[in-house]
Coordinates of C-alpha atoms and ligand atoms in Angstrom, one line a residue:
M1 CA -0.4 6.0 -4.0
N2 CA -1.7 4.6 -0.7
P3 CA 1.6 3.7 1.0
K4 CA 1.9 0.4 2.8
W5 CA 4.9 -1.3 4.4
W6 CA 4.4 -4.4 2.3
K7 CA 4.6 -2.3 -0.9
E8 CA 7.9 -1.0 0.2
S9 CA 9.3 -4.4 1.2
V10 CA 11.4 -6.9 -0.5
V11 CA 10.4 -10.5 0.1
Y12 CA 12.8 -13.5 0.2
Q13 CA 11.4 -17.0 -0.2
I14 CA 12.8 -19.9 1.8
Y15 CA 12.2 -23.5 0.8
P16 CA 13.2 -24.8 4.2
I17 CA 14.1 -28.4 3.2
S18 CA 16.8 -27.1 0.9
F19 CA 17.9 -23.9 2.7
M20 CA 20.3 -24.9 5.6
D21 CA 20.6 -28.0 7.7
S22 CA 21.8 -27.5 11.3
N23 CA 21.9 -31.1 12.6
G24 CA 23.5 -33.1 9.8
D25 CA 20.4 -35.2 8.8
G26 CA 20.6 -33.9 5.3
I27 CA 17.3 -31.9 5.6
G28 CA 17.2 -28.1 6.0
D29 CA 15.5 -26.9 9.3
L30 CA 14.5 -23.9 11.4
R31 CA 17.7 -23.6 13.2
G32 CA 19.4 -23.6 9.9
I33 CA 17.3 -20.7 8.8
M34 CA 18.1 -18.9 12.1
S35 CA 21.8 -19.3 11.4
K36 CA 21.4 -17.4 8.1
L37 CA 19.4 -14.5 9.3
D38 CA 22.4 -12.2 9.3
Y39 CA 23.1 -13.1 5.7
L40 CA 19.6 -12.1 4.8
Q41 CA 19.6 -9.0 6.9
N42 CA 22.9 -7.9 5.2
L43 CA 21.1 -8.3 1.9
G44 CA 18.4 -5.9 3.0
I45 CA 15.5 -8.3 3.1
D46 CA 12.3 -7.1 4.9
V47 CA 10.1 -10.1 4.8
I48 CA 10.9 -13.8 4.7
W49 CA 8.3 -16.1 3.2
V50 CA 8.8 -19.6 4.6
C51 CA 7.3 -22.4 2.6
P52 CA 5.2 -24.8 4.8
I53 CA 6.9 -26.0 8.0
Y54 CA 3.9 -27.7 9.6
K55 CA 3.8 -31.3 10.6
S56 CA 3.6 -33.3 7.4
P57 CA 4.5 -36.8 6.1
N58 CA 6.2 -34.8 3.3
H59 CA 4.8 -36.3 0.2
D60 CA 4.9 -32.8 -1.3
N61 CA 7.6 -31.2 0.9
G62 CA 5.2 -29.9 3.5
Y63 CA 2.3 -28.9 1.1
D64 CA 0.5 -31.9 2.7
I65 CA -0.2 -30.8 6.3
S66 CA -1.1 -33.3 8.9
D67 CA -1.3 -30.9 11.8
Y68 CA -1.7 -27.1 11.2
C69 CA -0.5 -26.2 14.7
D70 CA 2.6 -28.3 15.0
I71 CA 6.0 -28.2 13.3
M72 CA 7.4 -30.9 11.0
K73 CA 9.7 -32.9 13.1
E74 CA 12.5 -32.8 10.5
F75 CA 12.4 -29.0 10.7
G76 CA 12.5 -28.7 14.5
T77 CA 10.0 -27.8 17.3
M78 CA 7.5 -25.1 18.1
D79 CA 10.2 -23.6 20.5
D80 CA 12.5 -23.3 17.5
F81 CA 9.8 -21.6 15.6
D82 CA 9.1 -19.1 18.4
R83 CA 12.8 -18.3 18.6
L84 CA 13.1 -17.9 14.9
L85 CA 10.2 -15.4 14.9
Q86 CA 11.7 -13.5 17.8
E87 CA 15.1 -13.4 16.1
M88 CA 13.6 -12.1 12.9
H89 CA 11.6 -9.4 14.7
L90 CA 14.7 -8.4 16.6
R91 CA 16.4 -7.7 13.3
G92 CA 13.4 -5.8 12.0
M93 CA 12.4 -8.6 9.6
K94 CA 8.9 -10.0 9.2
L95 CA 7.7 -13.5 8.7
M96 CA 5.2 -14.6 6.1
M97 CA 3.8 -18.2 6.6
D98 CA 2.8 -20.4 3.7
L99 CA -0.6 -21.8 4.4
V100 CA -2.4 -24.6 2.5
L101 CA -6.2 -24.2 2.9
N102 CA -7.2 -26.1 -0.2
H103 CA -6.2 -29.5 1.0
T104 CA -4.5 -31.4 3.9
S105 CA -2.4 -34.5 4.1
H106 CA -4.2 -37.8 4.0
E107 CA -2.6 -38.3 7.4
H108 CA -4.4 -35.4 8.9
P109 CA -6.7 -36.7 11.7
W110 CA -9.7 -35.1 10.0
F111 CA -9.1 -37.2 6.9
I112 CA -8.4 -40.3 8.9
E113 CA -11.7 -39.9 10.6
S114 CA -13.4 -38.8 7.4
R115 CA -12.4 -41.9 5.5
S116 CA -13.3 -44.3 8.3
S117 CA -17.0 -44.5 7.5
K118 CA -19.7 -42.9 5.5
D119 CA -21.5 -41.7 8.7
N120 CA -18.5 -40.4 10.5
P121 CA -19.2 -36.8 11.7
K122 CA -16.1 -35.6 9.7
R123 CA -17.1 -37.4 6.5
D124 CA -18.2 -34.1 5.1
Y125 CA -14.8 -32.3 5.8
Y126 CA -13.6 -33.7 2.5
I127 CA -15.3 -34.2 -0.9
W128 CA -16.6 -37.8 -1.4
R129 CA -18.6 -39.0 -4.3
K130 CA -19.8 -42.3 -5.7
G131 CA -18.1 -43.6 -8.9
K132 CA -19.8 -43.4 -12.3
N133 CA -20.0 -46.2 -14.9
G134 CA -17.4 -48.2 -13.0
G135 CA -15.0 -45.3 -12.9
P136 CA -14.4 -42.0 -11.2
P137 CA -17.2 -39.5 -10.7
N138 CA -15.9 -37.2 -13.5
N139 CA -13.0 -36.8 -16.0
W140 CA -11.0 -34.0 -14.4
E141 CA -7.3 -34.6 -14.3
S142 CA -5.1 -33.7 -11.4
Y143 CA -2.1 -31.4 -11.4
F144 CA 0.2 -34.3 -10.6
S145 CA -1.1 -36.7 -13.4
G146 CA -4.1 -39.0 -13.4
S147 CA -7.6 -38.5 -12.2
V148 CA -8.5 -36.0 -9.4
W149 CA -10.5 -38.9 -7.8
E150 CA -9.1 -41.7 -5.7
L151 CA -11.2 -44.7 -4.8
D152 CA -11.1 -45.5 -1.1
P153 CA -11.8 -49.2 -0.7
Q154 CA -12.9 -48.8 2.9
T155 CA -16.2 -47.1 1.9
D156 CA -16.1 -47.7 -1.8
E157 CA -16.3 -44.0 -2.6
Y158 CA -14.0 -41.6 -4.3
Y159 CA -12.4 -38.5 -2.7
L160 CA -11.2 -35.5 -4.6
H161 CA -7.6 -34.4 -4.8
L162 CA -6.5 -31.7 -7.2
Y163 CA -2.9 -32.5 -6.4
S164 CA -1.5 -35.9 -5.3
K165 CA -3.7 -38.6 -3.8
F166 CA -1.9 -37.8 -0.5
Q167 CA -3.5 -34.3 -0.6
P168 CA -7.3 -34.7 -0.3
D169 CA -9.2 -31.4 -0.9
L170 CA -11.1 -29.9 2.0
N171 CA -14.8 -29.3 1.6
W172 CA -15.3 -25.5 1.8
D173 CA -19.0 -26.0 1.4
N174 CA -19.0 -27.2 5.0
P175 CA -19.3 -24.3 7.5
V176 CA -17.6 -26.4 10.2
V177 CA -14.5 -26.7 8.1
I178 CA -14.5 -23.0 7.5
D179 CA -14.8 -22.3 11.2
K180 CA -11.9 -24.6 12.0
L181 CA -9.7 -23.1 9.4
H182 CA -10.5 -19.5 10.6
E183 CA -9.7 -20.6 14.1
M184 CA -6.3 -22.0 13.0
V185 CA -5.4 -18.9 11.0
Q186 CA -6.1 -16.8 14.0
W187 CA -4.0 -19.0 16.2
W188 CA -1.0 -18.2 14.0
L189 CA -1.8 -14.5 13.9
K190 CA -1.9 -14.4 17.7
K191 CA 1.6 -15.8 17.7
G192 CA 2.7 -12.6 16.0
I193 CA 3.4 -13.7 12.5
D194 CA 3.3 -11.0 9.8
G195 CA 1.4 -12.5 6.9
F196 CA 0.3 -15.4 4.8
R197 CA 1.0 -16.8 1.3
F198 CA -2.2 -18.8 0.7
D199 CA -1.4 -21.8 -1.4
A200 CA -3.7 -22.9 -4.2
V201 CA -6.4 -20.6 -2.9
A202 CA -8.0 -20.1 -6.3
H203 CA -9.2 -23.7 -6.1
I204 CA -11.0 -23.9 -2.8
V205 CA -14.4 -23.8 -4.6
K206 CA -15.3 -26.4 -7.3
T207 CA -18.2 -26.3 -9.8
E208 CA -21.3 -27.6 -8.3
G209 CA -22.4 -31.1 -9.4
F210 CA -18.8 -31.9 -10.6
P211 CA -19.8 -32.1 -14.3
D212 CA -17.4 -33.6 -16.8
A213 CA -15.1 -31.2 -18.6
L214 CA -14.9 -31.1 -22.4
N215 CA -11.1 -31.1 -22.1
P216 CA -10.2 -32.9 -18.9
G217 CA -6.5 -31.7 -18.6
G218 CA -5.8 -29.9 -15.3
T219 CA -3.5 -27.4 -16.8
Q220 CA -3.7 -23.7 -17.5
T221 CA -6.6 -22.4 -19.6
V222 CA -8.3 -25.7 -20.4
R223 CA -11.7 -26.6 -19.4
A224 CA -11.3 -28.8 -16.3
Y225 CA -9.1 -26.1 -14.9
D226 CA -11.9 -23.5 -15.2
M227 CA -14.2 -25.8 -13.2
F228 CA -12.1 -25.5 -10.0
S229 CA -10.3 -22.2 -10.4
N230 CA -11.2 -18.6 -9.5
L231 CA -14.9 -19.3 -9.2
A232 CA -17.1 -16.5 -7.8
N233 CA -17.6 -18.1 -4.4
V234 CA -13.9 -18.1 -3.7
H235 CA -14.3 -14.3 -3.3
T236 CA -17.1 -14.6 -0.8
L237 CA -15.0 -17.0 1.2
L238 CA -11.9 -14.9 1.1
Q239 CA -14.0 -11.8 2.1
N240 CA -15.3 -13.7 5.1
L241 CA -11.8 -14.8 6.1
H242 CA -10.6 -11.2 5.7
D243 CA -13.5 -9.6 7.7
Q244 CA -13.6 -12.1 10.4
V245 CA -9.9 -12.7 11.0
L246 CA -7.3 -11.1 8.8
Y247 CA -8.6 -7.5 9.1
F248 CA -7.6 -7.3 12.8
Y249 CA -3.9 -7.7 12.1
D250 CA -1.3 -5.6 10.3
I251 CA -0.2 -8.3 7.9
M252 CA 0.5 -8.9 4.3
T253 CA -1.3 -11.5 2.2
V254 CA -0.6 -13.0 -1.2
G255 CA -2.6 -15.6 -2.9
E256 CA -1.5 -18.2 -5.4
T257 CA -3.9 -17.7 -8.2
S258 CA -3.0 -19.1 -11.5
G259 CA -5.1 -18.8 -14.7
L260 CA -6.1 -15.2 -14.5
G261 CA -5.3 -11.9 -16.1
P262 CA -5.0 -8.6 -14.3
E263 CA -8.7 -7.6 -14.7
Q264 CA -9.8 -10.8 -12.9
A265 CA -7.0 -10.4 -10.4
L266 CA -8.5 -7.1 -9.3
D267 CA -11.3 -9.2 -7.8
Y268 CA -8.8 -10.5 -5.4
V269 CA -6.6 -7.5 -4.8
G270 CA -8.6 -4.5 -5.9
D271 CA -8.6 -1.7 -3.4
G272 CA -11.8 -2.0 -1.4
R273 CA -12.3 -5.7 -2.2
R274 CA -11.3 -6.8 1.4
E275 CA -9.6 -10.0 0.2
L276 CA -5.8 -10.1 -0.4
N277 CA -3.0 -7.6 -0.9
M278 CA -1.4 -9.4 -3.9
T279 CA -1.7 -12.5 -6.0
F280 CA 1.0 -14.5 -7.8
Q281 CA 0.0 -14.4 -11.5
F282 CA 1.2 -17.1 -13.8
E283 CA 0.9 -15.7 -17.3
H284 CA 4.7 -15.2 -17.8
M285 CA 5.3 -18.6 -16.3
F286 CA 3.6 -20.1 -19.4
L287 CA 5.6 -18.1 -22.0
D288 CA 7.7 -21.2 -22.8
A289 CA 4.8 -23.6 -22.9
A290 CA 4.1 -24.9 -26.4
S291 CA 0.3 -24.2 -26.3
A292 CA -2.3 -23.2 -23.8
G293 CA -3.5 -26.7 -23.4
S294 CA -0.2 -28.6 -23.5
G295 CA 0.8 -27.9 -20.0
K296 CA 4.2 -26.9 -18.7
W297 CA 6.3 -29.8 -20.0
D298 CA 6.1 -29.1 -23.7
V299 CA 8.7 -26.4 -23.9
V300 CA 9.2 -23.8 -26.7
P301 CA 11.5 -20.7 -26.8
W302 CA 9.8 -17.7 -25.1
S303 CA 9.5 -14.3 -26.7
L304 CA 10.4 -10.9 -25.3
L305 CA 7.5 -9.3 -27.1
E306 CA 5.1 -11.6 -25.2
L307 CA 6.8 -11.0 -21.9
K308 CA 6.5 -7.2 -22.5
K309 CA 2.9 -7.6 -23.4
I310 CA 2.0 -9.6 -20.3
I311 CA 4.0 -7.6 -17.8
S312 CA 2.9 -4.2 -19.2
N313 CA -0.7 -5.3 -19.0
W314 CA -0.3 -6.3 -15.3
Q315 CA 1.6 -3.1 -14.5
T316 CA -1.0 -0.8 -16.1
V317 CA -4.2 -2.5 -15.1
L318 CA -3.2 -2.8 -11.4
H319 CA -1.7 0.7 -11.1
N320 CA -3.6 2.7 -8.5
R321 CA -6.2 -0.2 -8.2
G322 CA -4.3 -3.1 -6.8
W323 CA -0.7 -4.3 -6.3
N324 CA 1.7 -6.6 -8.2
A325 CA 3.9 -9.4 -6.8
N326 CA 6.9 -9.5 -9.1
Y327 CA 8.8 -12.8 -9.5
L328 CA 10.7 -14.9 -12.0
C329 CA 11.3 -17.9 -9.9
N330 CA 10.0 -19.9 -7.0
H331 CA 10.1 -23.5 -5.7
D332 CA 7.8 -24.7 -8.5
Q333 CA 9.7 -23.1 -11.4
P334 CA 13.0 -23.5 -13.1
R335 CA 15.8 -21.2 -12.0
S336 CA 15.4 -17.7 -13.5
V337 CA 18.9 -17.3 -14.9
S338 CA 18.6 -20.6 -16.7
R339 CA 15.2 -19.9 -18.1
F340 CA 15.2 -16.2 -18.9
G341 CA 18.9 -15.4 -18.8
N342 CA 22.0 -17.3 -20.0
D343 CA 23.6 -19.6 -17.5
L344 CA 26.3 -20.8 -19.9
F345 CA 28.2 -17.7 -21.0
Y346 CA 26.6 -14.7 -19.3
R347 CA 25.4 -16.0 -16.0
I348 CA 26.5 -13.0 -13.9
P349 CA 25.4 -10.1 -16.2
S350 CA 22.1 -11.9 -17.1
A351 CA 21.2 -12.6 -13.5
K352 CA 21.8 -9.0 -12.6
M353 CA 19.8 -7.8 -15.6
L354 CA 16.8 -10.0 -14.5
A355 CA 17.1 -8.7 -11.0
T356 CA 17.0 -5.1 -12.3
F357 CA 13.9 -6.0 -14.2
T358 CA 11.9 -7.4 -11.3
H359 CA 13.1 -4.8 -8.8
M360 CA 12.3 -1.8 -11.0
L361 CA 8.7 -2.8 -11.8
E362 CA 5.8 -1.5 -9.7
G363 CA 4.9 -4.1 -7.1
T364 CA 6.7 -6.0 -4.4
P365 CA 9.8 -8.0 -5.6
Y366 CA 10.2 -11.6 -4.5
I367 CA 13.6 -13.2 -4.5
Y368 CA 13.8 -17.0 -4.4
Q369 CA 16.6 -18.6 -2.3
G370 CA 19.7 -18.9 -4.4
E371 CA 18.5 -16.4 -7.0
E372 CA 20.6 -13.7 -5.3
I373 CA 23.8 -15.7 -6.1
G374 CA 22.7 -16.8 -9.6
M375 CA 22.1 -20.5 -8.9
T376 CA 21.2 -22.6 -12.0
N377 CA 19.1 -25.5 -13.1
I378 CA 20.1 -29.1 -12.5
A379 CA 20.1 -31.9 -15.0
F380 CA 20.4 -35.3 -13.3
D381 CA 21.1 -38.1 -15.7
S382 CA 18.8 -40.5 -13.9
I383 CA 15.2 -40.2 -12.7
D384 CA 16.4 -41.9 -9.5
D385 CA 18.0 -38.6 -8.4
Y386 CA 14.8 -36.7 -8.7
R387 CA 12.5 -36.3 -5.6
D388 CA 9.6 -34.1 -6.7
V389 CA 6.2 -35.9 -6.7
E390 CA 5.1 -34.0 -9.8
T391 CA 8.2 -35.0 -11.7
L392 CA 8.1 -38.6 -10.7
N393 CA 4.4 -38.9 -11.6
Y394 CA 5.0 -37.3 -15.0
Y395 CA 7.9 -39.7 -15.7
E396 CA 5.8 -42.7 -14.8
E397 CA 2.9 -41.6 -16.9
K398 CA 5.0 -40.9 -20.0
R399 CA 7.0 -44.1 -19.6
S400 CA 3.8 -46.1 -19.4
K401 CA 2.6 -44.4 -22.6
G402 CA 5.8 -45.5 -24.3
L403 CA 7.5 -42.1 -24.7
P404 CA 11.3 -42.3 -25.2
E405 CA 13.3 -41.9 -22.0
A406 CA 15.5 -39.2 -23.6
E407 CA 12.4 -37.1 -24.5
I408 CA 11.0 -37.3 -21.0
M409 CA 14.3 -36.5 -19.4
G410 CA 14.8 -33.5 -21.7
A411 CA 11.5 -32.0 -20.5
I412 CA 12.4 -32.8 -16.9
H413 CA 15.7 -31.1 -17.2
K414 CA 14.0 -27.9 -18.4
K415 CA 10.9 -27.9 -16.2
S416 CA 11.2 -30.2 -13.1
R417 CA 10.5 -28.4 -9.9
D418 CA 13.7 -29.9 -8.5
N419 CA 15.6 -27.4 -10.6
A420 CA 14.8 -24.9 -7.9
R421 CA 15.0 -27.4 -5.0
T422 CA 18.7 -28.5 -5.0
P423 CA 20.3 -27.3 -1.7
M424 CA 21.3 -23.7 -1.2
Q425 CA 25.0 -23.4 -2.0
W426 CA 26.6 -21.7 0.9
D427 CA 30.4 -22.3 0.4
D428 CA 32.8 -24.5 -1.5
G429 CA 33.0 -27.1 1.3
D430 CA 31.4 -30.6 1.1
E431 CA 27.8 -30.5 -0.1
G432 CA 28.1 -26.8 -0.6
G433 CA 28.1 -26.2 3.1
F434 CA 24.4 -27.1 3.2
T435 CA 24.8 -30.1 5.4
T436 CA 27.4 -32.2 7.2
G437 CA 25.4 -35.3 6.3
V438 CA 23.9 -36.7 3.1
P439 CA 21.6 -34.2 1.5
W440 CA 18.0 -35.3 0.7
I441 CA 18.6 -34.3 -2.9
K442 CA 22.0 -33.9 -4.6
V443 CA 23.7 -30.5 -4.5
N444 CA 24.4 -28.9 -7.9
S445 CA 28.0 -29.7 -8.7
N446 CA 28.7 -26.1 -9.6
Y447 CA 28.8 -25.1 -5.9
M448 CA 32.6 -24.7 -6.0
E449 CA 32.1 -21.7 -8.2
I450 CA 28.6 -20.5 -7.3
N451 CA 28.2 -20.1 -3.6
A452 CA 27.1 -17.5 -1.0
A453 CA 30.5 -17.1 0.6
N454 CA 32.2 -16.1 -2.6
A455 CA 29.2 -13.8 -3.5
V456 CA 29.3 -11.9 -0.2
K457 CA 33.0 -11.2 -0.5
D458 CA 33.0 -10.1 -4.1
P459 CA 31.8 -6.5 -4.5
D460 CA 30.8 -7.2 -8.1
S461 CA 28.8 -10.3 -7.3
I462 CA 25.1 -10.8 -8.1
Y463 CA 24.4 -10.8 -4.3
N464 CA 26.0 -7.3 -3.9
Y465 CA 24.1 -6.1 -6.9
Y466 CA 20.8 -7.2 -5.3
K467 CA 21.9 -5.5 -2.1
K468 CA 22.3 -2.3 -4.1
L469 CA 19.0 -2.7 -5.8
I470 CA 17.3 -3.1 -2.4
E471 CA 19.1 0.0 -1.0
L472 CA 17.9 2.0 -4.0
R473 CA 14.3 0.9 -3.2
K474 CA 14.6 2.3 0.3
K475 CA 16.0 5.6 -1.0
H476 CA 13.7 6.4 -4.0
K477 CA 10.0 6.3 -3.7
V478 CA 9.7 6.3 -7.4
I479 CA 11.0 2.7 -7.5
V480 CA 8.1 1.6 -5.3
Y481 CA 5.2 3.8 -6.5
G482 CA 6.1 5.2 -9.9
D483 CA 3.7 4.8 -12.8
Y484 CA 5.0 2.3 -15.4
K485 CA 5.2 3.2 -19.1
L486 CA 6.6 0.9 -21.8
L487 CA 8.8 2.4 -24.5
L488 CA 9.7 0.5 -27.7
P489 CA 6.9 -2.1 -27.5
E490 CA 8.0 -3.7 -30.8
D491 CA 11.7 -4.0 -30.1
T492 CA 12.5 -7.8 -29.9
E493 CA 15.8 -7.4 -27.9
I494 CA 15.6 -4.5 -25.5
Y495 CA 13.0 -3.9 -22.8
V496 CA 12.8 -0.3 -21.9
Y497 CA 10.3 1.4 -19.5
T498 CA 9.9 4.5 -17.4
R499 CA 8.5 4.9 -13.9
T500 CA 7.2 8.3 -13.0
L501 CA 6.3 9.7 -9.6
E502 CA 5.7 13.5 -9.4
D503 CA 8.9 15.1 -10.7
Q504 CA 11.0 12.0 -10.6
Q505 CA 11.4 9.6 -13.5
L506 CA 13.3 6.3 -13.8
L507 CA 14.5 5.1 -17.2
V508 CA 15.1 1.4 -17.2
I509 CA 17.0 -0.1 -20.1
L510 CA 17.4 -3.9 -20.3
N511 CA 19.1 -5.8 -23.0
F512 CA 17.6 -9.3 -22.7
F513 CA 20.0 -11.1 -25.0
E514 CA 23.6 -11.4 -25.9
R515 CA 23.5 -9.4 -29.1
E516 CA 24.6 -5.7 -28.9
P517 CA 21.6 -3.6 -30.1
V518 CA 21.6 0.2 -30.0
F519 CA 19.3 2.1 -27.8
E520 CA 18.4 5.5 -29.1
L521 CA 17.5 8.0 -26.4
P522 CA 14.0 9.5 -27.1
P523 CA 14.6 13.1 -28.3
E524 CA 12.6 14.6 -25.4
I525 CA 15.2 13.2 -23.0
T526 CA 18.4 15.3 -22.7
P527 CA 21.4 13.1 -21.9
G528 CA 22.8 15.6 -19.4
T529 CA 19.7 15.2 -17.2
L530 CA 20.3 11.5 -16.6
E531 CA 21.9 10.2 -13.4
L532 CA 23.0 6.6 -13.5
L533 CA 21.6 4.8 -10.4
I534 CA 22.8 1.3 -11.2
S535 CA 24.2 -0.8 -14.0
N536 CA 25.6 -4.3 -14.3
Y537 CA 28.5 -2.9 -16.4
T538 CA 30.9 0.0 -15.9
P539 CA 29.9 2.8 -18.2
Q540 CA 32.3 3.2 -21.1
K541 CA 34.4 6.3 -21.2
E542 CA 33.0 9.1 -23.3
E543 CA 30.0 7.1 -24.4
N544 CA 27.2 8.7 -26.4
L545 CA 24.0 8.3 -24.4
S546 CA 21.9 9.4 -27.3
Y547 CA 23.0 6.4 -29.3
L548 CA 24.0 3.7 -26.8
K549 CA 25.4 0.4 -27.9
L550 CA 24.4 -2.0 -25.3
R551 CA 26.6 -4.9 -24.2
P552 CA 25.2 -8.5 -23.7
Y553 CA 22.5 -8.5 -21.1
E554 CA 23.3 -4.9 -20.1
A555 CA 21.0 -3.2 -17.6
R556 CA 21.0 0.5 -16.8
V557 CA 18.7 2.5 -14.6
Y558 CA 18.7 6.3 -14.8
L559 CA 17.0 8.8 -12.7
R560 CA 16.0 12.2 -14.0
R561 CA 14.1 15.1 -12.7
L562 CA 11.2 16.3 -14.8
Y563 CA 10.4 20.0 -15.0
S564 CA 13.9 21.0 -13.9
V565 CA 14.6 24.6 -14.5
Ligands
NOJ1 C1 1.3 -24.9 -5.0 C2 2.7 -25.0 -4.3 O1 3.5 -23.9 -4.7 C3 3.3 -26.3 -4.8 O2 4.6 -26.5 -4.4 C4 2.4 -27.4 -4.2 O3 2.8 -28.7 -4.7 C5 0.9 -27.3 -4.6 N1 0.5 -25.9 -4.5 C6 0.0 -28.1 -3.8 O4 -0.1 -27.6 -2.5

């Protein structure tokens, strides 16, 4: 089972701009994070993944870095960072940085020099091409709408940006760029940080010659996407980064790698590959997309059978060969309880059920800020209240094509990244206790009911349920390392699986909907051998475990000993 600390850990993701504001400017910051470490320690968190905190003009909330070795002024100073790291280590917690190696900000000094003239020594740090037939060099579309190419009038050439035009892609064909990036990674490691989440790392290599794509869309599984994602040379570059830098530190690494299945993921995380520890897979994030090529905005109901198929595939293929990163939400996705649970009538039981699901799978569980108190999606009436560059570009593009406002806003309510970016709800005071000033984005008006102060106090809260799940992980190795097996693959309402390690077996029973289906215990399991580890409901008196009527969104985890005499 190859034990590792990062397999046994639980990770908590912080999106700093929305986490906690310490100085009343309406923007979360490092001192704000520091003030909440006790809250996270009490929850049982081992590792905190902090989204980018580097100097940035903030066109994409820090994913546009203008100095890799400085801190965004709105977030604080390098002294604040050093103290934060120290405070975390004092509490036995580790810090995972979020690092963007695919692109920088257009305000990075490298880009400023690069764009200044064709013969500038840093010209080749980025990807410049001449236009074709009076237009861009090829037809690839960017993640954030429009072409991936931006014409720069200064030299009359185009630069490539897979994301916004304020995020020019670095040229990984240039060995000098690679050296500079390695140096910078090492600089952070020497500070004593404990890991990296590598942003958009699947895209650092592009198809040579930049040919046109048959289908130009930049979304999952369509042609242009394949021309800049998961190409063979990405692995060589990651192996070099590993062997020359990462290998010398006891850290954890996770790559953001969309567009692949588990077999392909093994190229990144397979034991012996010398690349990454984990990747974030995206297959389940596209369950509610209308079709492979339609992108994320065209939403359809998701199906439990599909979810089972995807997750089971990842669980079985990676078992003993790699390691999973399990998540249902992050700063780019809708809130998990609104998307996969029921935030109207069963918010608390469904959030707990989803937590049970991710924490009982094989792999490292990731909790996104606010998920532990069941925070929900937001639906602002006006586009003016949205802040996310992807959302704003989508709105502009669709409006210019004449799509009705209501249709566009409907998609935005379901899928905008701002769903997960409204401020963390700490208490029922003004602005949910996030700031004493005016928040950079409005707080969800449900903060009076849904907030951390209430959750910590209430023994039956989602927060205290998470706490219990994490405690169980520390107690039972089978939760970390057990072999996954799906039961009832064709059941459209209940998701049941076992996890087995030596003589211990978990039986995980999850009712994913509000109906009340019956779970029949497989005949080989004797009810008397089952010990209930956790449930989001109190067991009914004198219930018949062989024929169990589940309540809405009910979750139960049983432990049993195999081969007992
Ligand atoms: C993925 C990040 O998670 C997202 O927030 C960001 O906009 C893009 N990469 C570009 O860096």
